[in-house]
Short mmCIF file of C-alpha atoms in Angstrom, two decimals:
data_model
loop_
_atom_site.label_atom_id
_atom_site.label_comp_id
_atom_site.label_asym_id
_atom_site.label_seq_id
_atom_site.Cartn_x
_atom_site.Cartn_y
_atom_site.Cartn_z
CA MET T 1 18.89 -3.58 -16.17
CA LEU T 2 21.65 -0.80 -17.64
CA LYS T 3 18.77 1.63 -17.73
CA GLY T 4 17.86 1.26 -13.69
CA PHE T 5 21.88 1.18 -13.52
CA TYR T 6 22.85 4.19 -14.93
CA CYS T 7 19.85 6.07 -12.75
CA LEU T 8 21.00 4.97 -9.88
CA ILE T 9 24.83 6.03 -10.83
CA SER T 10 23.28 9.49 -11.77
CA LEU T 11 21.17 9.99 -8.20
CA LEU T 12 25.36 8.58 -6.44
CA LEU T 13 27.08 11.33 -8.27
CA ASN T 14 24.53 14.44 -8.04
CA ASN T 15 24.26 12.89 -3.71
CA MET T 16 20.36 12.61 -4.38
CA VAL T 17 18.42 10.82 -2.42
CA LEU T 18 14.80 9.40 -3.08
CA GLU T 19 12.24 10.87 -0.15
CA LEU T 20 8.98 9.25 0.61
CA TYR T 21 6.62 11.23 2.55
CA ALA T 22 4.69 8.57 4.56
CA PHE T 23 2.84 8.00 7.85
CA GLY T 24 3.48 4.87 8.87
CA PRO T 25 0.58 2.91 9.45
CA SER T 26 -0.57 3.73 5.90
CA PRO T 27 -1.31 0.53 4.05
CA PRO T 28 -0.38 2.47 0.43
CA CYS T 29 2.79 4.01 1.83
CA ARG T 30 3.86 0.74 3.03
CA CYS T 31 2.93 -0.47 -0.58
CA VAL T 32 5.52 1.96 -1.70
CA LYS T 33 8.25 1.07 0.68
CA MET T 34 7.85 -2.67 -0.47
CA VAL T 35 8.32 -1.57 -4.00
CA LEU T 36 11.84 0.70 -2.78
CA LYS T 37 13.10 -2.35 -1.35
CA ALA T 38 12.33 -4.73 -3.40
CA LEU T 39 14.08 -2.66 -6.42
CA GLN T 40 16.66 -2.27 -3.71
CA LEU T 41 16.93 1.45 -3.57
CA ASP T 42 18.06 3.84 -0.78
CA PHE T 43 15.73 6.04 0.12
CA GLU T 44 14.85 8.33 3.21
CA VAL T 45 11.51 8.35 5.15
CA LYS T 46 9.96 11.99 5.70
CA SER T 47 7.58 11.73 8.31
CA VAL T 48 4.09 13.06 7.92
CA ASP T 49 1.60 12.64 11.05
CA LEU T 50 -1.94 12.14 9.82
CA ILE T 51 -3.12 12.68 13.44
CA THR T 52 -1.59 15.84 13.74
CA LYS T 53 -2.63 17.08 10.27
CA GLU T 54 0.91 17.27 8.97
CA HIS T 55 -0.39 16.96 5.72
CA LYS T 56 -2.87 19.61 5.47
CA THR T 57 0.04 22.08 5.98
CA ASP T 58 0.60 25.01 3.22
CA GLY T 59 4.10 23.17 3.03
CA PHE T 60 2.74 19.82 1.99
CA ALA T 61 0.19 21.13 -0.43
CA GLN T 62 3.23 22.26 -2.59
CA LEU T 63 3.97 18.64 -2.74
CA ASN T 64 1.24 17.78 -2.98
CA PRO T 65 -1.91 19.56 -3.77
CA ARG T 66 -4.37 16.82 -2.86
CA GLN T 67 -2.58 16.60 0.73
CA LYS T 68 -2.29 12.68 0.72
CA VAL T 69 0.27 10.45 1.67
CA PRO T 70 2.51 9.04 0.02
CA CYS T 71 4.62 11.44 -1.91
CA LEU T 72 7.98 10.81 -3.18
CA ARG T 73 10.72 13.42 -3.95
CA ASP T 74 12.90 12.09 -6.71
CA GLY T 75 15.21 15.63 -7.25
CA ASP T 76 13.17 17.76 -8.55
CA TYR T 77 10.35 15.95 -9.54
CA VAL T 78 7.41 14.93 -7.28
CA ILE T 79 4.89 12.22 -7.67
CA SER T 80 1.93 11.29 -5.62
CA GLU T 81 -0.42 8.31 -5.54
CA SER T 82 0.92 5.14 -4.20
CA ARG T 83 0.31 3.43 -7.60
CA ALA T 84 1.18 6.20 -9.56
CA ILE T 85 4.48 5.72 -7.91
CA ALA T 86 4.78 2.29 -7.57
CA ALA T 87 4.68 2.30 -10.90
CA TYR T 88 7.32 5.10 -11.98
CA LEU T 89 9.93 3.71 -9.60
CA CYS T 90 9.83 0.23 -11.84
CA ASN T 91 9.32 2.25 -15.30
CA LYS T 92 12.51 4.36 -14.24
CA PHE T 93 15.01 1.66 -12.00
CA SER T 94 14.15 -1.42 -14.34
CA GLY T 95 11.65 -3.01 -12.30
CA ASP T 96 10.66 -5.15 -14.94
CA HIS T 97 10.09 -7.89 -12.79
CA LEU T 98 7.86 -5.88 -10.81
CA TYR T 99 6.01 -3.88 -13.86
CA PRO T 100 6.68 -6.02 -17.11
CA SER T 101 6.57 -4.19 -20.37
CA GLN T 102 5.64 -6.84 -22.57
CA PRO T 103 1.75 -5.05 -23.48
CA GLU T 104 -0.22 -7.73 -22.61
CA LYS T 105 1.68 -8.59 -19.23
CA ARG T 106 2.02 -5.44 -18.03
CA GLY T 107 -2.34 -4.85 -18.96
CA THR T 108 -2.70 -7.78 -16.34
CA VAL T 109 -0.77 -5.75 -13.95
CA ASP T 110 -2.41 -2.36 -14.48
CA GLN T 111 -5.67 -4.22 -14.75
CA LEU T 112 -4.98 -5.54 -10.92
CA LEU T 113 -3.99 -2.24 -9.65
CA TYR T 114 -7.44 -0.47 -11.16
CA VAL T 115 -9.12 -3.58 -9.17
CA SER T 116 -7.32 -3.34 -5.96
CA GLU T 117 -8.58 0.28 -5.74
CA ASN T 118 -12.40 -1.55 -5.59
CA VAL T 119 -10.87 -4.12 -3.66
CA VAL T 120 -9.81 -1.70 -0.57
CA ASP T 121 -12.87 0.12 -0.73
CA MET T 122 -14.99 -3.03 -0.43
CA ILE T 123 -13.44 -4.59 2.87
CA GLN T 124 -13.45 -1.30 4.20
CA GLU T 125 -17.23 -1.16 3.82
CA TYR T 126 -16.62 -4.31 6.61
CA VAL T 127 -13.65 -3.47 8.43
CA ASN T 128 -15.34 0.05 9.10
CA PHE T 129 -11.21 1.22 10.14
CA VAL T 130 -11.95 4.99 10.09
CA GLY T 131 -15.70 4.80 12.29
CA VAL T 132 -14.36 2.33 14.37
CA VAL T 133 -10.53 4.20 15.58
CA PHE T 134 -12.06 7.80 14.91
CA PHE T 135 -15.65 7.58 15.47
CA GLY T 136 -15.78 4.99 17.94
CA GLY T 137 -18.18 2.72 15.65
CA LYS T 138 -18.11 -0.99 15.13
CA ILE T 139 -17.12 -3.93 12.32
CA LYS T 140 -20.14 -3.38 10.03
CA LYS T 141 -21.39 -7.17 9.70
CA GLU T 142 -24.39 -6.51 7.61
CA ASN T 143 -21.17 -5.97 4.80
CA VAL T 144 -19.76 -9.01 5.52
CA THR T 145 -20.89 -10.48 2.28
CA VAL T 146 -19.09 -7.39 0.33
CA ALA T 147 -15.81 -7.88 1.36
CA LYS T 148 -16.19 -11.84 0.67
CA ARG T 149 -16.77 -11.02 -3.19
CA ALA T 150 -13.53 -8.95 -2.92
CA LEU T 151 -11.83 -11.90 -1.71
CA GLY T 152 -13.80 -13.92 -4.62
CA PHE T 153 -12.22 -11.78 -7.31
CA ILE T 154 -8.76 -12.84 -6.01
CA GLU T 155 -9.34 -16.20 -5.20
CA GLY T 156 -10.50 -16.46 -9.28
CA TYR T 157 -7.05 -14.47 -10.24
CA LEU T 158 -5.47 -17.30 -8.34
CA THR T 159 -6.92 -20.10 -9.98
CA ASP T 160 -4.48 -21.06 -12.33
CA ARG T 161 -1.53 -18.96 -11.67
CA GLU T 162 1.30 -18.23 -7.93
CA PHE T 163 0.65 -14.77 -8.18
CA THR T 164 -2.28 -12.48 -8.71
CA ALA T 165 -0.87 -11.15 -12.15
CA ALA T 166 1.34 -13.59 -12.94
CA ASP T 167 3.36 -16.69 -11.66
CA HIS T 168 5.68 -14.28 -9.95
CA VAL T 169 5.62 -11.57 -7.51
CA THR T 170 4.33 -7.87 -9.17
CA ILE T 171 3.34 -4.51 -7.56
CA ALA T 172 -0.62 -5.73 -8.55
CA ASP T 173 0.47 -8.20 -5.37
CA PHE T 174 1.37 -5.42 -2.96
CA PHE T 175 -1.44 -3.08 -3.52
CA LEU T 176 -4.02 -6.50 -3.44
CA SER T 177 -2.18 -7.83 -0.16
CA SER T 178 -2.61 -5.14 1.62
CA PRO T 179 -6.22 -4.41 2.20
CA MET T 180 -6.04 -8.35 3.70
CA SER T 181 -4.30 -7.21 7.03
CA MET T 182 -7.19 -4.87 7.90
CA LEU T 183 -9.45 -8.37 7.54
CA GLU T 184 -6.51 -10.00 9.74
CA ILE T 185 -6.80 -6.74 12.02
CA ALA T 186 -10.61 -7.26 12.63
CA GLY T 187 -10.46 -10.94 13.61
CA PHE T 188 -11.86 -12.05 9.44
CA ASP T 189 -10.04 -15.69 9.19
CA ILE T 190 -9.48 -15.78 5.24
CA ALA T 191 -8.50 -19.50 5.10
CA PRO T 192 -11.81 -21.65 5.05
CA GLU T 193 -13.47 -20.07 2.67
CA PHE T 194 -10.72 -18.74 0.55
CA PRO T 195 -7.54 -21.17 0.86
CA LYS T 196 -6.15 -20.23 -2.63
CA THR T 197 -5.94 -16.34 -1.31
CA ALA T 198 -4.94 -17.66 2.45
CA ALA T 199 -1.51 -19.50 0.65
CA TRP T 200 -1.26 -16.44 -1.48
CA LEU T 201 -0.96 -14.21 1.09
CA ASP T 202 1.65 -16.34 3.02
CA LYS T 203 3.16 -16.37 0.25
CA ILE T 204 3.82 -12.10 0.55
CA LYS T 205 4.20 -12.38 4.01
CA ALA T 206 7.52 -14.32 3.75
CA LEU T 207 8.86 -11.93 1.00
CA PRO T 208 11.85 -10.83 2.61
CA TYR T 209 11.46 -7.11 3.14
CA PHE T 210 7.46 -7.42 3.85
CA ASP T 211 8.34 -7.11 7.69
CA GLU T 212 10.28 -4.30 7.53
CA CYS T 213 8.10 -2.39 5.42
CA ASN T 214 5.01 -3.48 7.32
CA LYS T 215 5.48 -5.53 10.83
CA LYS T 216 5.57 -1.74 13.16
CA GLY T 217 2.66 -0.02 10.78
CA LEU T 218 0.65 -3.11 11.44
CA GLU T 219 1.00 -3.52 14.90
CA THR T 220 0.23 0.32 15.20
CA MET T 221 -2.88 0.15 12.97
CA THR T 222 -4.20 -3.19 15.36
CA LYS T 223 -3.64 -0.84 18.02
CA MET T 224 -5.54 1.75 16.36
CA TYR T 225 -8.59 -0.28 15.78
CA GLU T 226 -8.80 -2.62 18.94
CA THR T 227 -8.45 0.40 21.26
CA LYS T 228 -10.95 1.78 19.16
CA GLY T 229 -8.46 4.84 18.92
CA GLN T 230 -8.26 5.40 22.36
CA CYS T 231 -4.41 5.16 22.20
CA PHE T 232 -4.56 8.89 20.62
CA ASN T 233 -5.86 11.96 22.73
CA ASN T 234 -9.35 13.64 21.93
CA ASP T 235 -7.89 16.77 20.75
CA GLN T 236 -5.45 14.09 18.05
CA LYS T 237 -8.39 12.40 16.28
CA VAL T 238 -8.72 13.72 13.07
CA LYS T 239 -12.23 14.92 10.99
CA LYS T 240 -13.83 12.05 8.67
CA ASP T 241 -12.86 14.07 5.63
CA ASP T 242 -8.88 13.84 6.59
#
């Protein structure tokens, strides 16, 4: 706790504010916001509009050569990749409850952070968010078994514990719960076949900072998906590789 306290004092004395470069609806950006809020850190959001390709500017490339969000500036230090940012914040600001320092416990969280990337990809194979929003596509119903397999992973992790990596919330829960919102936007009912996952998701939604970090972004994503991107002008649509 003392390390986190002294880091906070240093930030205050040097008038430094953590700066989060983010696109509001982005699931990875919202996950990082949840970490910041869970750690009770002050931060400033620097909005990066992906629709108008602000992330493709030379200026943003100097922050993150991959030109992706989120990106965090902490004084002179800049870090990108959402899971790396989450781990960095916990390491620096005494987030042992979210990212345990004990090797075996941390190993479990790290494992599920890697798994969460695969879960996102599997669920996107079904939801087809980019295809629907930017190319007028449809849900890929033929891939529903792929999405269910991803849900089966989570159901298995919840067999003997309250949350995916422990009996308390960790950063793994933030990143594993994020793609679940995509299924809900697509009208997929998790509860009948995956009751433990549905109950766990309810616990995540009940966290005191969940709505603050997610509500507006989820509303925007829902509108984007339901209107197949008609909420944008045609010249605002991005290419698939953006």
